[in-house]
PDB file of C-alpha atoms in Angstrom:
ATOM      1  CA  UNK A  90      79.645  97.573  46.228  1.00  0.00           C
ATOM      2  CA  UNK A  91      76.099  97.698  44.085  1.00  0.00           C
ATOM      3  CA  UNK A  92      75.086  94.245  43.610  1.00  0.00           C
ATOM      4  CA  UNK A  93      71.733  93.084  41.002  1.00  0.00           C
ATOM      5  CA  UNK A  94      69.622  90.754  42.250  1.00  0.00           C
ATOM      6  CA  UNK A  95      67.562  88.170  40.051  1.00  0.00           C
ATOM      7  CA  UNK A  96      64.561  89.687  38.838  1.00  0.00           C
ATOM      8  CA  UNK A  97      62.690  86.413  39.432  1.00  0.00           C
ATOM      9  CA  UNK A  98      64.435  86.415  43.070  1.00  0.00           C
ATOM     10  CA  UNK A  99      62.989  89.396  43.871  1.00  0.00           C
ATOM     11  CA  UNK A 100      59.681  88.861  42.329  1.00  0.00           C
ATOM     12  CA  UNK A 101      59.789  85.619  44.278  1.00  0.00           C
ATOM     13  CA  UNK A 102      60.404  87.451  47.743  1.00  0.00           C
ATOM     14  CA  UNK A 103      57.733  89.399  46.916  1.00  0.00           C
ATOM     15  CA  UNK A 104      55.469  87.341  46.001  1.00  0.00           C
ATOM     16  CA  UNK A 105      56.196  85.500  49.622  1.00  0.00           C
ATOM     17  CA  UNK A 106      55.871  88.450  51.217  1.00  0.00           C
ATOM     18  CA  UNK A 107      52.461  89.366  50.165  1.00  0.00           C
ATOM     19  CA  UNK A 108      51.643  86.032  50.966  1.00  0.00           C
ATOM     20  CA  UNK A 109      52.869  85.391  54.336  1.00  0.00           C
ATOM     21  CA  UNK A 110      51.248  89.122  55.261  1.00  0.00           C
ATOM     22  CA  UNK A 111      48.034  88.026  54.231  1.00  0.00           C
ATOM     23  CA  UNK A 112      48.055  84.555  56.612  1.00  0.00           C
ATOM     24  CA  UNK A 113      49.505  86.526  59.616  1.00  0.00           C
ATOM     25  CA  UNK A 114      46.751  89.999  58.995  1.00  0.00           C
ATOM     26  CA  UNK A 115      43.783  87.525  58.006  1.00  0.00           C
ATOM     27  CA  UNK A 116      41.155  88.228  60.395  1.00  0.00           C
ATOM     28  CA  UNK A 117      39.722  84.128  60.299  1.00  0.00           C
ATOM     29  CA  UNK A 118      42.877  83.157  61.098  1.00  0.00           C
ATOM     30  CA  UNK A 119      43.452  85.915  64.336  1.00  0.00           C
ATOM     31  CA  UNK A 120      39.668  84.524  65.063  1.00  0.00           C
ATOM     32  CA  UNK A 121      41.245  80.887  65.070  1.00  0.00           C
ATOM     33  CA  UNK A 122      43.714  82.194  67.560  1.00  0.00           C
ATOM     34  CA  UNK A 123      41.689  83.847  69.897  1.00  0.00           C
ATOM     35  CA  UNK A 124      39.212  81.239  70.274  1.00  0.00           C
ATOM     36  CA  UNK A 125      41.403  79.052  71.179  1.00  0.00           C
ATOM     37  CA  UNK A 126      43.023  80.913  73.537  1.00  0.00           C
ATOM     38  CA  UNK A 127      39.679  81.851  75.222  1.00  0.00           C
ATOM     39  CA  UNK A 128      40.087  85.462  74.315  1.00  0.00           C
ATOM     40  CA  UNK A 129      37.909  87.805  72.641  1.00  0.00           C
ATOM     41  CA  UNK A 130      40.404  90.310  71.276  1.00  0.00           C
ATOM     42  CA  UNK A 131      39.880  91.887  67.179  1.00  0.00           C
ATOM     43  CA  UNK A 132      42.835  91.696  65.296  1.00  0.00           C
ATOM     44  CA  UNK A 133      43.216  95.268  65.538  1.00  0.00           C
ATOM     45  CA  UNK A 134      43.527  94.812  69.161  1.00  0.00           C
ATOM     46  CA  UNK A 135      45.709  92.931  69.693  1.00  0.00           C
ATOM     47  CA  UNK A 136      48.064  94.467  67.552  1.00  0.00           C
ATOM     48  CA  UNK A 137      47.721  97.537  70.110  1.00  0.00           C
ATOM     49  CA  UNK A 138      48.410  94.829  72.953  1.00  0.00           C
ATOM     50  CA  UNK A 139      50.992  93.369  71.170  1.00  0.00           C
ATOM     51  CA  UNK A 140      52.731  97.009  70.705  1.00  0.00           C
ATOM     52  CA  UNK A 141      52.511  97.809  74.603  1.00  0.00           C
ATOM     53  CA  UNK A 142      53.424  94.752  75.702  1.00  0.00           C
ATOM     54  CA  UNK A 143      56.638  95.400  73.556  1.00  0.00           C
ATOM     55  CA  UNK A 144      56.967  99.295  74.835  1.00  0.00           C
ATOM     56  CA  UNK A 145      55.245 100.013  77.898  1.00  0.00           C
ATOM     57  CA  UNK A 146      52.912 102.485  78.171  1.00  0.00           C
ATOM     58  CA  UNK A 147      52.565 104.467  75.009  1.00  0.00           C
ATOM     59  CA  UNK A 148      50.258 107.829  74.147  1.00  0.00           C
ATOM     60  CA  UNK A 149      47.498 107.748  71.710  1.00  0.00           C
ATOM     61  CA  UNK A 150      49.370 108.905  68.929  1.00  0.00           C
ATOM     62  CA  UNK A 151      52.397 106.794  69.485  1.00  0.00           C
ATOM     63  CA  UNK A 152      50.539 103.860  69.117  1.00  0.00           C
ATOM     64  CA  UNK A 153      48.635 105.068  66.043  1.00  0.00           C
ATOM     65  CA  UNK A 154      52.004 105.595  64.048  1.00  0.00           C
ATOM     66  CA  UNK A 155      53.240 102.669  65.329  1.00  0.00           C
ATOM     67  CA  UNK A 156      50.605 100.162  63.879  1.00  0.00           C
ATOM     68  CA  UNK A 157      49.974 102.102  60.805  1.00  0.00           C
ATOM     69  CA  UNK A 158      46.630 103.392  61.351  1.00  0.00           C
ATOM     70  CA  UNK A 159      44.757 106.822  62.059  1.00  0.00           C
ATOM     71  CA  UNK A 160      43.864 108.451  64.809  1.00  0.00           C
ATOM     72  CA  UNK A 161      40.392 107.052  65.164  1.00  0.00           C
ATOM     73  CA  UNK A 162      40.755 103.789  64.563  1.00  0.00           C
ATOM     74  CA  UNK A 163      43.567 103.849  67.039  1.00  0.00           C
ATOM     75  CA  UNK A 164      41.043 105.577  69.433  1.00  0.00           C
ATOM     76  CA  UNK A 165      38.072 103.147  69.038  1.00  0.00           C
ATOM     77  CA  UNK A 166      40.476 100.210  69.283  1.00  0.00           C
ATOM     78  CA  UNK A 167      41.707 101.490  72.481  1.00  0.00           C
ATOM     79  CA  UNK A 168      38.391 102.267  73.890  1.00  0.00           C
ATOM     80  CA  UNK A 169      37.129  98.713  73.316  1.00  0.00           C
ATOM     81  CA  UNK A 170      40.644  97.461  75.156  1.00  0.00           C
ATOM     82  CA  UNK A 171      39.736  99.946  77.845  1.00  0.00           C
ATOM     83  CA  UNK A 172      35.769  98.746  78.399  1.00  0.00           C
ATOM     84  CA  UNK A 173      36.929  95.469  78.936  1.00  0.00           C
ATOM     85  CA  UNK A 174      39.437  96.222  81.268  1.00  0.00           C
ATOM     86  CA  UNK A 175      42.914  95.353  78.826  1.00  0.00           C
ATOM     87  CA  UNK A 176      44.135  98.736  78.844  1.00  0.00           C
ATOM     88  CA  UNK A 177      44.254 101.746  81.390  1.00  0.00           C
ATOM     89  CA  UNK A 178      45.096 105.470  80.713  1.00  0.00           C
ATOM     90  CA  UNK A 179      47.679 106.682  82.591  1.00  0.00           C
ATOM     91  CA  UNK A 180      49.434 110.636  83.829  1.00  0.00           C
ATOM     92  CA  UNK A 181      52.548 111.377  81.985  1.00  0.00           C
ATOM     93  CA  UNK A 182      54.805 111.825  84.812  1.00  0.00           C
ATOM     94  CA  UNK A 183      56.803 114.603  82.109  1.00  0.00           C
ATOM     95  CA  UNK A 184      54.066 116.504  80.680  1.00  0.00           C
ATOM     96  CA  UNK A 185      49.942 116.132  82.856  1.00  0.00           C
ATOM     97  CA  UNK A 186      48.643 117.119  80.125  1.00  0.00           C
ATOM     98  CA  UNK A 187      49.630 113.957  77.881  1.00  0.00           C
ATOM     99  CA  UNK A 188      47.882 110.634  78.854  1.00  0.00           C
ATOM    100  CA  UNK A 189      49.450 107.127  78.274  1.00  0.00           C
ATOM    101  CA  UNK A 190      48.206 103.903  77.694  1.00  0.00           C
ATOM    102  CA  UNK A 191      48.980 100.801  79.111  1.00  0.00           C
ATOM    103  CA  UNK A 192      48.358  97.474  79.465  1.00  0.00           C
ATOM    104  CA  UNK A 193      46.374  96.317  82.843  1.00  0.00           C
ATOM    105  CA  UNK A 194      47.183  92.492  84.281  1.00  0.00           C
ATOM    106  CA  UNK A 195      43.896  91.096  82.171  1.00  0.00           C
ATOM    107  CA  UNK A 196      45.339  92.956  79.022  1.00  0.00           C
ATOM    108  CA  UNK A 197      48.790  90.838  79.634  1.00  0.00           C
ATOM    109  CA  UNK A 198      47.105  87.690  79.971  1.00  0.00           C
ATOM    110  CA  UNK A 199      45.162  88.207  77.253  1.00  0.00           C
ATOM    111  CA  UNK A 200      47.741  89.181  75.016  1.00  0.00           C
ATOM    112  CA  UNK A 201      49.929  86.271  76.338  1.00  0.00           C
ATOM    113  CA  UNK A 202      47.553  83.433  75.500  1.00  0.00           C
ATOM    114  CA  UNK A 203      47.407  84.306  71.833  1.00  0.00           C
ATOM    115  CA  UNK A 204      50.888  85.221  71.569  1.00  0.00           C
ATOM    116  CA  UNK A 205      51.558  81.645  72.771  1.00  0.00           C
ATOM    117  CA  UNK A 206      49.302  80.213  70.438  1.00  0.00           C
ATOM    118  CA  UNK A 207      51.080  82.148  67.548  1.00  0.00           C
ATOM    119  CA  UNK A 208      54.619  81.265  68.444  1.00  0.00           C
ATOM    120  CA  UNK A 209      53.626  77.600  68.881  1.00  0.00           C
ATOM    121  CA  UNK A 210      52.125  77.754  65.356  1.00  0.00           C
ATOM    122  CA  UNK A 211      55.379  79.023  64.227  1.00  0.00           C
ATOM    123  CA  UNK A 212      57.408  76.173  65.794  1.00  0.00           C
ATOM    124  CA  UNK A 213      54.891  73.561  64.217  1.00  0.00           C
ATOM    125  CA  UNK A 214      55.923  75.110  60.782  1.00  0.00           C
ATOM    126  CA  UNK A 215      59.191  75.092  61.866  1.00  0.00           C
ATOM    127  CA  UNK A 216      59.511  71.707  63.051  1.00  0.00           C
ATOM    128  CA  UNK A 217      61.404  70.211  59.694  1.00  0.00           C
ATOM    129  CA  UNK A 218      64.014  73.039  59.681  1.00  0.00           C
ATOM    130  CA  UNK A 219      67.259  72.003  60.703  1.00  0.00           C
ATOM    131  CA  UNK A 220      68.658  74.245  63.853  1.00  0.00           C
ATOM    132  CA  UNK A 221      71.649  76.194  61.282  1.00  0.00           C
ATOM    133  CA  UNK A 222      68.297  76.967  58.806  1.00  0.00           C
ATOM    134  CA  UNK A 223      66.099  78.442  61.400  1.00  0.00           C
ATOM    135  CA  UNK A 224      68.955  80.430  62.321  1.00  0.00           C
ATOM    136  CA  UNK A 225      70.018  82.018  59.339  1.00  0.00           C
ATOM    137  CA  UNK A 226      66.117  82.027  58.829  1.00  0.00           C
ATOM    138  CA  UNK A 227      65.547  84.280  61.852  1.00  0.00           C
ATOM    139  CA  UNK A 228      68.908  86.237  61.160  1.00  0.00           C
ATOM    140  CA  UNK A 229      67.813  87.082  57.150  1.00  0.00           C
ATOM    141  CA  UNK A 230      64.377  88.019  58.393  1.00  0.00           C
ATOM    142  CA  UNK A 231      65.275  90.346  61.107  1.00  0.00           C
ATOM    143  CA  UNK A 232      67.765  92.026  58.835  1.00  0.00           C
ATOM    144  CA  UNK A 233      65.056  92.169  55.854  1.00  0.00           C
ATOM    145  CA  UNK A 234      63.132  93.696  58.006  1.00  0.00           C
ATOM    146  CA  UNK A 235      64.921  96.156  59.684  1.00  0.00           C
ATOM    147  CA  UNK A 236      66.326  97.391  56.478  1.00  0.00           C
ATOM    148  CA  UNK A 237      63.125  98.036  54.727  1.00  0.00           C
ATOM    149  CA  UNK A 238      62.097 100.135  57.306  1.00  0.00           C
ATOM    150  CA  UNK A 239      65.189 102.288  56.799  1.00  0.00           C
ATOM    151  CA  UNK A 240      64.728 102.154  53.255  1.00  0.00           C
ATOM    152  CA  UNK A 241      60.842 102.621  52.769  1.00  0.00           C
ATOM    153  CA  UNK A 242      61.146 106.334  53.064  1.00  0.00           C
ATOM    154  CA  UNK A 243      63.566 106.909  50.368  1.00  0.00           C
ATOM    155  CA  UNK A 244      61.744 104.286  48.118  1.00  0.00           C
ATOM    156  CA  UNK A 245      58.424 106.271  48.451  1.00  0.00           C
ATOM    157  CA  UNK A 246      60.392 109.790  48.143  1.00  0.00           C
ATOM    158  CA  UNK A 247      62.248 108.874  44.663  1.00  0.00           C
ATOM    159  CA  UNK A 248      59.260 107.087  42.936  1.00  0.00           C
TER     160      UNK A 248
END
C-alpha cells in the first residue's frame, strides 16, 4: 500500500531534523557537556568512544565507516584517544595482521560521564511528556531511523 504524505509534514520533519542534528553535533554544546563532566574529550571523540562502547573493540576502518568520516580523521581522532590513555590497540585474535581498537577503563569513564550528562539532558526535555508520548516518541524515532538507513542507499542511487 503507497501512501502520500503532506508535503508540509514532511517539510516539517525535515526541517526538525536539521534542527535537532545541529543541537546534538554543535561543538559549544559537546564543550558544555564535557566540562561539566570533567572531561576533556572533542566531539569527534567521543563519537569514537561512544561507537566502542556500543561494539567492542573495532579496527580502524570499522570505526571510520561507522561515524561517517575518512580515514585520517578517524586516525588522528584515535591517536589523541590513545595519548591520553582512552583507547588501546589491540591483536586480532582472527587475522595478526589486523589491529583493533578499544576502549581502556579511563576511556569508559570518560565516555560514561558525558553520556550521563546527555541522557539527563534528554529527560529534562522530556519531563512534560506524558509516559504513552515518550513511548510512541522513542518507538517512531527508532523506526525513523532505522528505516532511513535502509533507504538512504536507494535514495542516493535513483536521484
Amino acid at each position: 500500500m503507497t501512501r502520500t504524505h503532506a508535503e508540509g509534514d514532511v517539510d516539517e520533519i525535515q526541517r526538525g531534523l536539521e534542527l535537532l542534528l545541529r543541537v546534538r553535533a554543535n561543538r559549544r554544546g559537546h564543550a558544555v557537556f564535557a566540562q561539566a563532566a570533567g572531561v576533556s574529550v572533542s566531539q569527534s571523540s567521543f563519537e569514537v568512544l561512544s561507537l566502542l562502547s556500543r561494539t567492542g573493540p573495532l579496527p580502524m576502518g570499522k570505526i571510520a565507516q561507522q561515524t561517517g568520516t575518512d580515514r585520517t580523521a578517524t586516525t588522528r581522532t584515535v591517536d589523541r584517544l590513545f595519548r591520553v590513555g582512552f583507547v588501546r590497540r589491540l591483536a586480532d585474535a582472527g587475522d595478526r595482521r589486523r589491529v583493533l581498537l578499544a576502549m581502556t577503563w579511563r576511556g569508559v569513564e570518560a565516555h560514561r560521564k558525558i553520556a550521563t550528562l546527555r541522557e539527563q539532558h534528554i529527560v529534562h526535555v522530556l519531563r512534560g511528556w506524558d509516559a504513552v508520548d515518550v513511548e510512541a516518541f522513542a518507538g517512531l524515532l527508532a523506526r525513523f531511523v532505522e528505516d532511513a538507513a535502509v533507504h538512504e542507499l536507494e535514495t542516493a542511487g535513483s536521484a
